[in-house]
XYZ file of C-alpha atoms in Angstrom:
755
model
C -106.312 14.189 29.902
C -108.002 12.636 32.955
C -110.384 15.552 33.281
C -111.403 15.420 29.607
C -111.938 11.677 29.841
C -114.010 12.101 32.961
C -116.300 14.493 31.119
C -116.419 12.114 28.154
C -117.439 9.263 30.322
C -120.276 11.235 31.888
C -121.482 12.406 28.500
C -121.535 8.841 27.086
C -123.355 7.553 30.107
C -125.896 10.388 30.007
C -126.467 10.234 26.253
C -126.130 6.473 25.942
C -128.884 6.072 23.423
C -127.293 8.511 21.021
C -123.774 7.062 21.562
C -124.953 3.512 21.025
C -126.770 4.494 17.824
C -123.662 6.225 16.471
C -121.544 3.173 17.036
C -124.125 0.906 15.463
C -124.248 3.336 12.471
C -120.427 3.049 12.245
C -120.665 -0.740 12.305
C -123.272 -0.699 9.521
C -121.196 1.835 7.481
C -117.992 -0.186 7.739
C -119.869 -3.441 7.055
C -121.339 -2.048 3.822
C -117.885 -0.747 2.910
C -116.419 -4.209 3.430
C -119.096 -5.753 1.387
C -118.763 -3.436 -1.601
C -115.185 -2.244 -1.646
C -113.195 -5.352 -0.617
C -110.531 -6.644 -2.920
C -108.227 -9.704 -3.157
C -105.382 -10.416 -0.810
C -101.850 -11.553 -1.583
C -99.404 -14.146 -0.100
C -96.361 -12.559 -1.783
C -93.474 -10.947 0.086
C -91.281 -8.397 -1.557
C -88.768 -5.722 -0.567
C -88.241 -2.729 -2.821
C -84.522 -2.086 -3.502
C -83.234 -5.587 -2.942
C -81.383 -7.552 -5.650
C -84.201 -9.987 -6.038
C -86.747 -7.268 -6.477
C -84.497 -5.325 -8.925
C -84.126 -8.434 -11.053
C -87.860 -8.904 -11.194
C -88.390 -5.296 -12.173
C -85.704 -5.755 -14.944
C -87.381 -8.815 -16.348
C -90.707 -6.949 -16.533
C -89.059 -4.432 -18.778
C -86.664 -6.645 -20.768
C -88.457 -10.021 -20.849
C -92.137 -9.532 -20.099
C -92.905 -12.962 -21.586
C -91.081 -14.535 -18.637
C -93.845 -13.315 -16.241
C -91.260 -12.985 -13.447
C -93.891 -11.546 -11.105
C -96.764 -13.766 -12.421
C -98.579 -16.285 -10.308
C -97.387 -19.887 -10.728
C -98.743 -23.364 -9.911
C -96.788 -26.598 -9.699
C -98.978 -29.540 -10.652
C -97.489 -32.772 -9.493
C -98.837 -35.995 -11.043
C -98.097 -39.541 -9.871
C -99.006 -42.825 -11.424
C -100.845 -45.494 -9.427
C -98.741 -48.094 -7.560
C -97.222 -50.605 -9.945
C -97.561 -48.310 -12.963
C -95.513 -45.574 -14.632
C -96.439 -42.457 -16.527
C -94.681 -43.813 -19.627
C -97.511 -46.302 -20.120
C -99.907 -45.213 -22.904
C -102.991 -45.107 -20.644
C -101.209 -42.996 -17.949
C -99.646 -40.782 -20.627
C -102.985 -40.092 -22.204
C -104.463 -39.105 -18.816
C -101.465 -36.751 -18.104
C -101.825 -35.085 -21.528
C -105.496 -34.594 -20.896
C -104.634 -32.817 -17.675
C -102.075 -30.655 -19.387
C -104.513 -29.766 -22.118
C -107.149 -28.661 -19.618
C -104.579 -26.533 -17.829
C -103.806 -24.627 -21.037
C -107.353 -23.628 -21.382
C -107.941 -22.658 -17.802
C -108.692 -18.998 -17.046
C -105.805 -16.499 -16.766
C -103.178 -19.213 -17.609
C -100.330 -17.879 -19.742
C -98.255 -20.988 -20.372
C -98.045 -24.668 -19.328
C -94.921 -26.832 -19.510
C -95.496 -30.283 -20.921
C -93.699 -32.714 -18.590
C -92.850 -35.093 -21.506
C -91.391 -32.438 -23.696
C -89.476 -30.929 -20.851
C -88.332 -34.381 -19.621
C -89.791 -33.488 -16.209
C -90.356 -37.124 -15.145
C -88.791 -38.701 -12.116
C -86.133 -41.313 -12.509
C -88.678 -44.122 -11.806
C -91.088 -42.423 -14.316
C -93.863 -42.476 -11.690
C -93.999 -38.672 -11.030
C -94.351 -35.815 -13.461
C -93.970 -32.074 -12.694
C -95.993 -29.525 -14.720
C -95.269 -25.778 -14.329
C -98.144 -23.389 -14.946
C -97.548 -19.700 -15.293
C -100.325 -17.210 -15.116
C -100.742 -13.881 -16.980
C -101.458 -12.022 -13.719
C -99.747 -11.515 -10.351
C -100.788 -13.745 -7.391
C -102.963 -11.024 -6.003
C -104.922 -10.797 -9.210
C -105.637 -14.495 -9.611
C -109.421 -14.908 -9.410
C -111.173 -17.448 -7.260
C -112.735 -18.847 -10.420
C -109.269 -19.586 -11.760
C -108.376 -21.410 -8.579
C -111.599 -23.383 -8.842
C -110.744 -24.261 -12.421
C -107.302 -25.522 -11.294
C -109.112 -27.690 -8.644
C -111.379 -29.017 -11.308
C -108.429 -30.076 -13.527
C -106.817 -31.787 -10.638
C -110.001 -33.608 -9.898
C -110.308 -34.765 -13.464
C -106.823 -36.328 -13.147
C -107.742 -38.000 -9.914
C -110.888 -39.424 -11.487
C -108.576 -40.981 -14.115
C -106.696 -42.867 -11.364
C -103.756 -40.437 -10.970
C -102.548 -38.716 -7.916
C -102.634 -34.972 -8.477
C -101.475 -32.314 -6.007
C -100.766 -28.646 -6.510
C -98.497 -25.905 -4.968
C -97.407 -22.522 -5.883
C -98.602 -18.927 -5.318
C -101.710 -19.386 -7.552
C -103.018 -22.038 -5.252
C -102.926 -19.766 -2.166
C -106.314 -18.325 -1.412
C -107.342 -16.122 1.496
C -107.177 -18.150 4.851
C -110.541 -18.611 6.380
C -111.385 -17.658 9.963
C -112.234 -20.966 11.592
C -114.005 -21.808 14.815
C -110.648 -22.392 16.506
C -110.300 -18.630 17.062
C -113.447 -18.734 19.181
C -111.557 -20.908 21.755
C -109.717 -17.892 23.138
C -112.939 -15.906 23.317
C -114.628 -18.728 25.299
C -111.698 -18.888 27.729
C -111.761 -15.080 28.048
C -115.440 -15.311 29.016
C -114.630 -17.881 31.752
C -111.781 -15.728 33.170
C -114.076 -12.665 33.253
C -116.731 -14.594 35.144
C -114.226 -15.842 37.695
C -112.627 -12.379 38.104
C -115.854 -10.281 38.242
C -118.190 -12.997 39.557
C -121.148 -11.469 37.585
C -122.674 -12.499 34.232
C -123.566 -8.853 33.402
C -120.141 -7.413 34.323
C -118.347 -10.218 32.416
C -120.588 -9.790 29.424
C -119.890 -6.088 28.924
C -116.164 -6.457 28.007
C -116.982 -9.269 25.679
C -119.760 -7.310 23.895
C -117.436 -4.264 23.802
C -114.662 -6.296 22.172
C -116.905 -8.128 19.681
C -118.394 -4.824 18.399
C -114.907 -3.104 18.223
C -113.304 -6.044 16.374
C -116.224 -6.242 13.924
C -115.681 -2.525 13.033
C -111.935 -2.938 12.758
C -112.120 -5.973 10.618
C -114.769 -4.418 8.365
C -112.481 -1.401 7.900
C -109.486 -3.533 7.090
C -111.517 -5.579 4.592
C -112.789 -2.460 2.884
C -109.227 -1.127 2.569
C -108.242 -4.171 0.467
C -110.138 -2.573 -2.321
C -107.623 0.254 -2.431
C -104.332 -1.311 -1.335
C -102.712 -4.765 -1.719
C -102.632 -6.559 1.546
C -101.294 -9.889 2.755
C -103.897 -12.540 3.474
C -102.678 -12.821 7.043
C -103.012 -9.101 7.828
C -106.590 -9.221 8.901
C -106.021 -12.319 11.058
C -103.156 -10.693 13.000
C -105.268 -7.573 13.465
C -108.104 -9.691 14.700
C -105.734 -11.539 17.122
C -104.457 -8.380 18.772
C -107.618 -6.261 18.517
C -109.721 -8.787 20.332
C -107.175 -9.293 23.089
C -106.625 -5.568 23.935
C -110.332 -4.710 23.535
C -111.258 -7.209 26.258
C -108.463 -6.075 28.552
C -109.210 -2.382 28.161
C -112.882 -2.882 28.797
C -112.044 -5.056 31.898
C -109.994 -2.228 33.417
C -112.782 0.371 33.051
C -115.538 -2.009 34.076
C -113.633 -2.999 37.250
C -113.197 0.615 38.062
C -116.928 1.423 37.455
C -117.940 -1.432 39.819
C -115.685 0.008 42.471
C -117.143 3.498 42.098
C -120.703 2.156 42.341
C -119.772 0.174 45.467
C -118.561 3.456 46.993
C -122.113 4.648 46.582
C -121.805 7.050 43.651
C -124.439 7.490 40.966
C -124.043 5.622 37.695
C -123.121 8.740 35.721
C -120.487 9.847 38.219
C -119.041 6.304 38.490
C -118.758 6.134 34.633
C -117.043 9.507 34.562
C -114.578 8.558 37.233
C -113.894 5.113 35.779
C -113.097 6.551 32.364
C -111.134 9.436 33.823
C -108.850 7.123 35.888
C -108.808 3.732 34.171
C -109.385 5.452 30.826
C -106.166 7.437 31.176
C -104.180 4.188 31.524
C -106.065 2.683 28.544
C -105.055 5.668 26.427
C -101.414 5.379 27.528
C -101.329 1.547 27.027
C -103.010 1.826 23.602
C -100.724 4.542 22.505
C -97.606 2.484 23.273
C -99.005 -0.446 21.348
C -99.919 1.699 18.362
C -96.513 3.434 18.314
C -94.762 0.087 18.416
C -96.864 -1.316 15.641
C -96.759 1.639 13.306
C -93.110 1.848 14.002
C -92.757 -1.423 12.050
C -92.870 0.718 8.910
C -89.306 1.854 9.602
C -88.107 -1.586 8.588
C -89.110 -0.807 4.953
C -91.053 -4.010 4.109
C -94.508 -3.373 2.691
C -96.118 -6.520 4.198
C -94.760 -5.685 7.651
C -95.993 -2.114 7.266
C -99.423 -3.380 6.359
C -99.533 -5.673 9.398
C -98.484 -2.929 11.805
C -100.915 -0.304 10.421
C -103.792 -2.770 10.305
C -103.203 -4.063 13.834
C -102.622 -0.471 15.050
C -106.008 0.462 13.568
C -107.634 -2.427 15.496
C -106.054 -1.176 18.678
C -107.196 2.466 18.078
C -110.782 1.181 17.605
C -110.455 -0.870 20.825
C -109.327 2.242 22.740
C -112.040 4.460 21.312
C -114.809 1.951 21.880
C -113.697 1.446 25.479
C -113.664 5.151 26.164
C -116.875 6.098 24.295
C -119.157 3.110 23.870
C -118.448 1.187 27.102
C -119.785 3.976 29.401
C -122.859 3.969 27.282
C -123.222 0.280 27.754
C -122.565 0.657 31.463
C -125.503 3.176 31.454
C -127.800 0.608 29.987
C -126.604 -1.949 32.558
C -126.708 0.483 35.512
C -126.160 -1.051 38.910
C -126.871 -4.524 37.536
C -123.104 -4.985 37.084
C -123.011 -5.458 40.868
C -125.819 -7.996 40.791
C -126.483 -11.279 38.967
C -123.603 -12.856 40.746
C -122.906 -16.579 40.096
C -122.944 -18.770 43.217
C -119.416 -19.608 44.359
C -117.789 -16.676 42.467
C -117.244 -13.766 44.748
C -115.155 -11.706 42.321
C -112.561 -11.014 45.062
C -110.867 -12.413 48.125
C -112.764 -13.908 51.035
C -113.476 -11.508 53.946
C -110.692 -11.497 56.428
C -108.249 -13.273 54.026
C -105.505 -11.406 52.114
C -105.758 -11.479 48.330
C -103.518 -14.024 46.475
C -101.568 -11.084 44.919
C -100.830 -9.590 48.322
C -99.694 -12.948 49.754
C -97.396 -13.464 46.720
C -95.903 -9.960 47.081
C -95.143 -10.491 50.729
C -93.331 -13.678 49.820
C -91.218 -11.956 47.164
C -90.333 -8.935 49.356
C -89.159 -11.215 52.094
C -86.759 -13.017 49.804
C -86.135 -10.582 46.948
C -82.619 -11.624 46.036
C -83.434 -15.396 45.853
C -86.584 -14.743 43.876
C -84.813 -12.486 41.508
C -81.966 -14.924 40.892
C -84.293 -17.817 40.266
C -86.533 -15.802 37.856
C -83.489 -14.363 35.870
C -81.739 -17.746 35.702
C -84.909 -19.461 34.623
C -85.560 -16.985 31.856
C -82.015 -17.094 30.826
C -82.157 -20.862 30.543
C -85.237 -20.633 28.398
C -83.477 -18.067 26.237
C -80.487 -20.324 25.416
C -82.003 -21.837 22.281
C -82.345 -18.333 20.833
C -78.546 -18.266 20.313
C -79.200 -20.602 17.356
C -82.128 -18.526 15.970
C -82.315 -18.761 12.220
C -84.781 -16.593 10.329
C -86.294 -17.543 7.016
C -89.454 -17.688 5.072
C -90.897 -21.198 5.402
C -92.534 -22.412 2.257
C -95.228 -24.912 1.495
C -93.434 -27.599 3.546
C -94.602 -25.673 6.625
C -98.268 -25.807 5.525
C -100.754 -28.181 7.020
C -99.885 -31.830 6.336
C -103.364 -32.417 4.908
C -103.132 -29.524 2.398
C -102.501 -30.126 -1.266
C -99.583 -27.707 -1.080
C -97.727 -29.838 1.445
C -98.493 -33.063 -0.299
C -97.207 -31.516 -3.603
C -94.029 -30.408 -1.865
C -93.440 -33.912 -0.624
C -94.109 -35.502 -3.927
C -91.706 -33.218 -5.673
C -89.028 -33.873 -3.028
C -89.404 -37.577 -3.343
C -89.551 -37.653 -7.099
C -87.002 -34.938 -8.089
C -85.321 -33.552 -5.010
C -86.259 -30.790 -2.597
C -84.648 -28.046 -4.627
C -87.207 -28.397 -7.410
C -89.705 -26.845 -5.009
C -87.760 -23.575 -5.073
C -85.745 -23.095 -8.277
C -83.687 -19.888 -8.541
C -83.946 -17.469 -11.432
C -80.593 -15.926 -12.477
C -80.752 -12.844 -14.688
C -77.680 -11.788 -16.723
C -77.973 -8.226 -18.013
C -75.551 -5.882 -19.861
C -75.324 -2.999 -22.343
C -74.459 -5.358 -25.236
C -74.883 -9.040 -26.214
C -74.812 -11.063 -23.016
C -75.076 -14.529 -24.639
C -71.487 -15.403 -24.174
C -71.433 -14.052 -20.597
C -74.596 -16.121 -19.686
C -73.003 -19.223 -21.188
C -69.793 -18.636 -19.129
C -71.907 -18.253 -16.003
C -74.009 -21.350 -16.779
C -70.849 -23.461 -16.948
C -69.687 -22.154 -13.619
C -73.027 -22.802 -11.947
C -73.089 -26.382 -13.093
C -69.953 -27.042 -11.225
C -71.169 -25.735 -7.856
C -71.655 -28.458 -5.227
C -75.266 -27.610 -4.239
C -76.604 -27.222 -7.787
C -78.804 -30.077 -9.128
C -79.502 -28.647 -12.596
C -79.057 -25.518 -14.727
C -81.162 -24.787 -17.750
C -79.599 -23.295 -20.875
C -79.661 -19.467 -20.974
C -82.662 -17.929 -22.724
C -81.938 -14.447 -24.128
C -84.442 -11.780 -25.034
C -84.841 -10.399 -28.540
C -82.303 -7.593 -27.884
C -79.884 -10.193 -26.473
C -79.004 -7.705 -23.673
C -80.730 -9.911 -21.023
C -80.732 -13.648 -20.493
C -82.464 -15.922 -18.031
C -81.306 -19.112 -16.401
C -83.004 -21.409 -13.995
C -80.811 -22.936 -11.291
C -82.289 -25.890 -9.277
C -80.584 -26.333 -5.860
C -80.135 -29.701 -4.316
C -81.437 -28.480 -1.045
C -84.995 -27.200 -0.112
C -85.958 -23.506 -0.393
C -85.718 -22.733 3.291
C -82.519 -24.493 4.086
C -79.197 -22.918 5.082
C -77.554 -24.673 2.124
C -79.834 -22.904 -0.368
C -79.201 -19.598 1.351
C -75.471 -20.134 1.111
C -75.924 -21.084 -2.637
C -77.683 -17.754 -3.422
C -74.826 -15.849 -1.735
C -72.233 -17.858 -3.686
C -73.981 -17.143 -7.008
C -74.122 -13.439 -6.137
C -70.462 -13.508 -5.337
C -69.690 -14.587 -8.874
C -71.442 -11.460 -10.279
C -68.422 -9.201 -9.522
C -66.028 -11.465 -11.373
C -68.443 -11.886 -14.321
C -68.809 -8.140 -14.575
C -65.056 -7.542 -14.541
C -64.565 -10.177 -17.270
C -67.520 -9.466 -19.549
C -69.196 -6.309 -18.423
C -72.444 -8.200 -17.757
C -74.144 -8.279 -14.325
C -75.823 -11.345 -12.792
C -78.688 -11.145 -10.283
C -80.529 -13.925 -8.445
C -84.303 -13.718 -8.007
C -87.412 -15.902 -7.642
C -89.549 -16.560 -4.566
C -86.789 -18.389 -2.802
C -84.336 -15.525 -3.335
C -86.956 -12.982 -2.320
C -87.570 -14.912 0.904
C -83.803 -14.942 1.633
C -83.568 -11.174 0.971
C -86.554 -10.491 3.262
C -84.893 -12.613 6.089
C -81.597 -10.749 5.702
C -83.193 -7.336 5.787
C -85.339 -8.233 8.785
C -82.314 -9.642 10.684
C -80.441 -6.374 10.042
C -83.398 -4.277 11.062
C -84.067 -6.230 14.305
C -81.361 -4.604 16.488
C -82.406 -1.098 15.286
C -86.085 -1.729 15.920
C -85.318 -3.238 19.355
C -83.276 -0.167 20.280
C -86.102 2.022 19.160
C -88.642 0.202 21.216
C -86.434 0.001 24.314
C -85.564 3.671 24.018
C -89.251 4.530 23.727
C -90.143 2.408 26.615
C -87.551 4.124 28.834
C -88.679 7.603 27.952
C -92.394 6.904 28.356
C -91.916 5.147 31.756
C -89.634 7.936 32.981
C -92.423 10.435 32.144
C -95.034 8.292 33.948
C -93.107 7.241 37.058
C -90.675 10.180 37.307
C -87.853 7.800 38.069
C -84.602 6.618 36.414
C -84.366 3.175 37.902
C -87.979 2.039 37.425
C -87.834 2.576 33.595
C -84.400 0.932 33.490
C -85.680 -2.070 35.379
C -88.830 -2.186 33.119
C -86.831 -2.142 29.881
C -84.302 -4.732 31.052
C -87.240 -6.923 32.128
C -88.737 -6.473 28.695
C -85.463 -7.681 27.175
C -85.612 -10.759 29.378
C -89.154 -11.429 28.042
C -88.051 -11.030 24.456
C -85.044 -13.430 24.954
C -87.080 -16.081 26.709
C -89.835 -15.882 24.095
C -87.324 -16.272 21.260
C -85.815 -19.281 23.062
C -89.072 -21.230 23.380
C -90.109 -20.378 19.890
C -86.798 -21.827 18.574
C -87.120 -24.840 20.783
C -90.623 -25.661 19.383
C -90.649 -24.434 15.752
C -87.106 -24.454 14.436
C -85.605 -27.414 12.705
C -83.229 -29.372 14.839
C -85.329 -28.730 17.919
C -89.024 -29.284 17.522
C -89.721 -29.962 21.233
C -93.342 -30.602 21.667
C -94.149 -29.396 18.076
C -96.538 -32.262 17.433
C -98.562 -31.306 20.427
C -99.684 -28.078 18.843
C -100.096 -29.465 15.332
C -96.678 -28.502 13.856
C -95.920 -31.177 11.251
C -92.640 -29.747 9.841
C -90.115 -27.551 11.622
C -87.807 -25.143 9.799
C -86.425 -21.654 10.081
C -88.342 -19.115 12.150
C -90.723 -16.879 10.218
C -88.607 -13.685 9.531
C -91.528 -11.439 10.445
C -92.065 -12.948 13.885
C -89.292 -11.354 15.991
C -89.959 -7.735 15.015
C -93.805 -8.154 15.108
C -93.652 -9.952 18.463
C -91.459 -7.286 19.919
C -93.884 -4.505 18.865
C -96.878 -6.240 20.354
C -95.378 -7.511 23.574
C -93.729 -4.130 24.186
C -97.190 -2.446 24.352
C -98.672 -5.131 26.540
C -95.660 -5.074 28.880
C -96.017 -1.318 29.387
C -99.691 -1.891 30.094
C -98.971 -4.270 32.980
C -96.034 -2.204 34.183
C -98.165 0.931 34.582
C -101.039 -0.964 36.115
C -98.882 -2.503 38.915
C -96.143 0.091 39.532
C -98.440 3.182 39.477
C -100.086 1.906 42.697
C -96.647 1.216 44.303
C -95.599 4.820 43.582
C -98.865 6.123 44.927
C -98.335 4.348 48.241
C -94.692 5.397 48.507
C -95.263 9.135 48.001
C -97.928 8.970 50.685
C -95.343 7.782 53.251
C -95.418 3.984 52.969
C -92.165 2.086 53.313
C -90.776 0.861 49.957
C -91.663 -2.839 50.640
C -95.080 -1.912 51.938
C -95.680 0.135 48.833
C -94.856 -2.988 46.738
C -97.325 -5.084 48.674
C -100.008 -2.456 48.378
C -99.572 -2.258 44.622
C -100.164 -6.005 44.390
C -103.079 -5.938 46.767
C -105.014 -3.668 44.483
C -103.663 -4.565 40.915
C -102.550 -8.142 40.778
C -105.958 -9.731 40.356
C -106.940 -7.671 37.284
C -103.488 -7.861 35.797
C -103.564 -11.692 36.088
C -107.013 -11.775 34.578
C -105.954 -9.521 31.736
C -102.866 -11.593 31.021
C -104.745 -14.849 31.010
C -107.322 -13.334 28.567
C -104.491 -12.226 26.395
C -102.869 -15.598 26.394
C -106.198 -17.354 25.790
C -106.942 -15.169 22.716
C -103.474 -15.627 21.315
C -103.328 -19.340 22.090
C -106.691 -19.824 20.223
C -104.779 -19.143 16.977
C -102.293 -21.938 17.555
C -104.771 -24.402 15.935
C -104.849 -22.294 12.790
C -103.583 -24.218 9.650
C -101.517 -21.249 8.504
C -98.007 -21.763 9.833
C -97.398 -17.972 10.231
C -100.568 -17.525 12.325
C -99.821 -20.605 14.453
C -96.322 -19.283 15.109
C -97.539 -15.739 15.957
C -100.234 -17.047 18.322
C -97.727 -19.228 20.168
C -95.048 -16.530 20.372
C -97.443 -13.826 21.661
C -99.032 -16.166 24.231
C -95.529 -17.103 25.537
C -94.441 -13.537 25.529
C -97.456 -12.360 27.533
C -96.966 -15.184 29.986
C -93.248 -14.433 30.607
C -93.849 -10.711 30.927
C -96.953 -10.662 33.058
C -96.324 -13.529 35.428
C -92.492 -13.722 35.540
C -91.204 -10.206 34.872
C -93.963 -7.905 36.075
C -95.290 -10.041 38.956
C -91.993 -11.555 40.094
C -88.931 -9.711 38.894
C -90.512 -6.260 39.329
C -91.398 -6.588 43.045
C -88.169 -8.299 43.813
C -86.132 -5.502 42.229
C -88.285 -2.805 43.738
C -87.748 -4.311 47.268
C -84.020 -4.459 46.687
C -83.765 -0.917 45.381
C -85.862 0.515 48.231
C -86.023 4.352 48.159
C -83.486 4.513 45.362
C -86.124 3.072 42.946
C -87.859 6.475 42.962
C -84.762 8.639 42.569
C -84.842 11.307 39.862
C -82.249 14.096 39.406
C -83.708 17.519 40.235
C -82.802 18.959 36.895
C -84.547 16.188 35.056
C -87.590 16.559 37.366
C -87.869 20.189 36.213
C -87.549 19.269 32.579
C -89.961 16.333 32.431
C -93.639 17.174 31.850
C -96.251 15.773 34.139
C -98.391 13.502 31.973
C -100.842 12.904 34.789
C -101.527 9.273 33.833
C -102.763 8.537 37.347
C -105.439 11.333 37.145
C -103.960 13.457 39.948
C -105.456 16.695 38.595
C -108.842 15.025 38.307
C -108.550 13.899 41.909
C -108.013 17.518 43.169
C -110.803 18.774 40.905
C -113.254 16.279 42.329
C -112.132 16.795 45.989
C -112.929 20.525 45.577
C -116.368 19.756 43.992
C -119.521 18.892 45.930
C -119.769 15.193 46.750
C -121.912 13.006 44.503
C -122.290 10.226 47.066
C -125.748 8.778 47.188
C -127.679 8.926 50.529
C -127.127 5.215 51.317
C -123.382 5.571 50.964
C -121.159 5.675 54.088
C -120.747 9.273 55.196
C -117.222 8.746 56.659
C -115.669 7.574 53.367
C -112.027 8.796 53.193
C -111.656 11.755 50.859
C -108.689 9.979 49.222
C -111.022 7.480 47.643
C -112.328 10.017 45.195
C -109.201 9.935 43.078
C -108.372 6.240 43.213
C -105.950 4.987 40.651
C -107.307 2.829 37.804
C -105.879 -0.294 39.221
C -107.368 0.285 42.721
C -110.308 -1.764 43.954
C -110.316 -0.220 47.426
C -110.435 3.513 46.610
C -107.019 4.877 47.532
C -105.706 8.128 46.123
C -103.521 8.576 43.071
C -100.001 9.785 43.727
C -99.294 13.490 43.860
C -96.746 14.964 41.474
C -93.171 14.888 42.655
C -92.015 17.061 39.746
């Protein structure tokens, strides 16, 4: 692989005009596709095969007029202070709003709050339910605009009008807040590389790659239904990895130029060595993301595939376009230095990474205990982790959805924000069975109201609406859904009819249950994959074991801080990052976070430990090998981690609760894994293990293939070839420098095979 990438790097550098033109053509092609093929996005979550989804499918067939999967809007109307909606003037204004809602585009039915007696006890608040003829994904923007216009007319009449529901959810906009991470990344690159040109290339590379990926994802919405958050999450991850991968290759290219090689040769060697690691790191991220499809939830599969596509584009553009951009820049990546920024340690002074490594290897046991205990303490809140699907109460406090939620809770009770639909179905007349169940439900402690059963024309299906006393995302409502489902068996035994619970609240509960069940399986899959991949790379048993255990520490600590900040009952520092309301943790977060952080963790692991292995097999003592690995890799790893954290943290200011949570979780995960696990726990464990860290049974050494991630075969190939050193280069340069590992900034050789 390294040899192929070496040739690819030289080709891209030499034919840089053609390569750049091809990538610009791809950008234009994808951009045109995004502009002409794009379709609407959805905010719905569904799981094929669950009870809630089966009930919706049944209603589509038996009671299509119920529009079980149709978009809905809750319009909440409140009278001015000192007045009620029973007053003639207020009633006339409300009826005018209801009348305009009935004539709005795509609206199927509107419930009159006076006929339905949907007025609060103090008669100041009315609740109007609007049902659309189409699913949420098919609601046009013009229909949302019409809904906003109706609300404005009510406000002009002196009423307070707020709206919630799936029909009000448009596609989230990409705000300027996401640029914060990009700006911080630019500063980090300037400090790390000390050159405007060198820092600008990874940024340009990342922007072009993300633009192509986002355009491709947008074009795909014209063919498949996608969540409105899919593109944002792909942007978050694609931007972060694109900058990091370009940083690795650019750093290696600068080193090769400093060694005196020509630009073309330097580009080839940079892509052949650093590019091999980029391919491996990108592959691990893509496998982890695409592996999300095993969970069986369409929206999670979409997120994984879209983000995986963004990572693939980041890898390709780093391997193919970046060498061409380096060709245009030439040796200017070594010039244009900013005063005061040297891009490395001062002459005669050890690098900060080396000084830190020496401190750790002198006190490995103490450092290990402090790190593990600290991460363990941070992980303690995770013992109370409760997964759920936060509703509109978790939206921005200034949004109409959040205001509508609060008005409904104050006027009627929080349960009216998430009513449950109970479907009774049988082979014969189910009217009596539905009436029996209705009476039982009214007596349940957490039920606020139950509507009379509404049968279909064939009377083999009936629909009831159950309003809980608790909010949609509470544990009490979750228990209520389970209790209602428990009554289904007894009802079937007595009457032959089956009862099923559905609705958005029940769908969210089913999603959370399925994700919670899939989490251990997916974690085992990721950990097992990590162990195998690292054993192939490092040809060791203990190094992969240590790496996977460290990854589990990262996951536990990240879950802990997420619970401490975002979960109801904790909320530590939530207001500092704009979290107005705490609740259950988004069900999608744990699995998605595991997939992303796994790939990044393997990236940092390979970057640091490869150099340690290299030194060890060349005769260095185990502790000296650890120090050498940090001497050459810590600076770039730290820069890459800070860039990742900055990009992810830039999304914390997003108004979408899911994006805010994902940004925080990924930033925290990268911090714990890069700075605590990889740069503290790893060197401490390596120092304690000593020679045993590199032990591999002979039979296993014969079985395992040599993946040559370090580019060892390329090193031998180049050592046997004529030198490409320019005349002004030092003539006594050590031959080992030719095959330096991708994390090397001094030119030491990659490790020979021990297999």
